[in-house]
GROMACS .gro file of C-alpha atoms in nm:
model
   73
    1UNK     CA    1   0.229  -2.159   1.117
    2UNK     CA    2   0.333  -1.987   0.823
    3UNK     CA    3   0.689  -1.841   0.805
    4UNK     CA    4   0.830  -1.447   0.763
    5UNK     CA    5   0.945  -1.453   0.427
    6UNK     CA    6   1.030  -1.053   0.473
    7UNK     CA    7   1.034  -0.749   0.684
    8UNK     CA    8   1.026  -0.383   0.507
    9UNK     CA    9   0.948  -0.037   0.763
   10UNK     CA   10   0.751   0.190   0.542
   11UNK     CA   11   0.692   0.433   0.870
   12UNK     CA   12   0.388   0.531   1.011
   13UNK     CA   13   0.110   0.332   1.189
   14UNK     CA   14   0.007   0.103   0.983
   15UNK     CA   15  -0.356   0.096   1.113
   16UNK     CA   16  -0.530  -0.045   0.802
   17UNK     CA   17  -0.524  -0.404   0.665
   18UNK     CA   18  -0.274  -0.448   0.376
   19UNK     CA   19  -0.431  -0.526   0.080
   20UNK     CA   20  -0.257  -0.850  -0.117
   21UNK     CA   21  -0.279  -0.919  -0.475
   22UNK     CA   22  -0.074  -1.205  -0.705
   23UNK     CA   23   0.243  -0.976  -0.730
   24UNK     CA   24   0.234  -0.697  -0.453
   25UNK     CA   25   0.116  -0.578  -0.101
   26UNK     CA   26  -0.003  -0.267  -0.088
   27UNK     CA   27   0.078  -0.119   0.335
   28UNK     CA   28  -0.140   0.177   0.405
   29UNK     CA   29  -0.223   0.370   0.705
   30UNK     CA   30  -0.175   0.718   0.890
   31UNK     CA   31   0.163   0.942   0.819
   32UNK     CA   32   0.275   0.635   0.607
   33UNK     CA   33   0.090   0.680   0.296
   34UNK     CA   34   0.038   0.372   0.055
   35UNK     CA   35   0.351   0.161  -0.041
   36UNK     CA   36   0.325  -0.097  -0.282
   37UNK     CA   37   0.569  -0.341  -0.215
   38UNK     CA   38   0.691  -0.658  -0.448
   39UNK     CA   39   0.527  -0.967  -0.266
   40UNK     CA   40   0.813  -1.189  -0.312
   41UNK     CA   41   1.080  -0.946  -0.207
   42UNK     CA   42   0.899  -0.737   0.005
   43UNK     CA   43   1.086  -0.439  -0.160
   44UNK     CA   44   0.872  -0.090  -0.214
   45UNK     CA   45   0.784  -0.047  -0.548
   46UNK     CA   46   0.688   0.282  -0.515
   47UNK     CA   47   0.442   0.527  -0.255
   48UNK     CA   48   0.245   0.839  -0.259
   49UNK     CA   49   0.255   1.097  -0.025
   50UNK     CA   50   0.147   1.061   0.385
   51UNK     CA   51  -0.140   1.232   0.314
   52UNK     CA   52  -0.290   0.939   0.121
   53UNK     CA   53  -0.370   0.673   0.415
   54UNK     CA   54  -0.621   0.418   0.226
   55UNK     CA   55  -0.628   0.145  -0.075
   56UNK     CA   56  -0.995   0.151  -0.178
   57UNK     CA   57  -0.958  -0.064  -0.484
   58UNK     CA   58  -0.697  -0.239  -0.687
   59UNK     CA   59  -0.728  -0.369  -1.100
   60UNK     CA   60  -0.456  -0.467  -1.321
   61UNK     CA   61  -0.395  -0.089  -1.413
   62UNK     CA   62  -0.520   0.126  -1.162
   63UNK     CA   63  -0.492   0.148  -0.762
   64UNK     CA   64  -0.801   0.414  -0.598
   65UNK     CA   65  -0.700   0.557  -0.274
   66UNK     CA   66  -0.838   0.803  -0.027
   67UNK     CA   67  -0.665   1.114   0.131
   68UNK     CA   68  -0.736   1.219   0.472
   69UNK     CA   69  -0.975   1.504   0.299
   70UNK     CA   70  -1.183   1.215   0.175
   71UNK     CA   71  -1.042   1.292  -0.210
   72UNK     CA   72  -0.991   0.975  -0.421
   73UNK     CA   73  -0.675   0.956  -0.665
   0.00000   0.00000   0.00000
């Protein structure tokens, strides 16, 4: 099977499914927030507030995410 390459604790439950793109993972779920973290290092990049618990969407400029109020940022 495939090996750990990395192990970072953002906190939280991490209760949804990370979302992976070509250069980061972006870790989301409740009282952790959303981290984005660098996919090679496994370092965090940078991540909003707990409040914000889902990735919605991802493009080259922009990430969407939800709050637990159902607000999208």
């Amino acid at each position: 099977g495939p090996a750990v390459a990395w192990r970072t604790v953002v906190g939280g439950v991490l209760n949804r499914p990370p979302l992976v793109t070509a250069d980061s993972v972006y870790a989301a779920g409740d009282g952790a927030g959303v981290a984005r973290l660098d996919l090679r290092t496994g370092d965090v990049r940078w991540r909003t507030d707990a409040r914000t618990d889902r990735v919605l969407a991802v493009s080259e400029e922009f990430v969407f995410a939800r709050d637990r109020a159902g607000n999208t940022q």
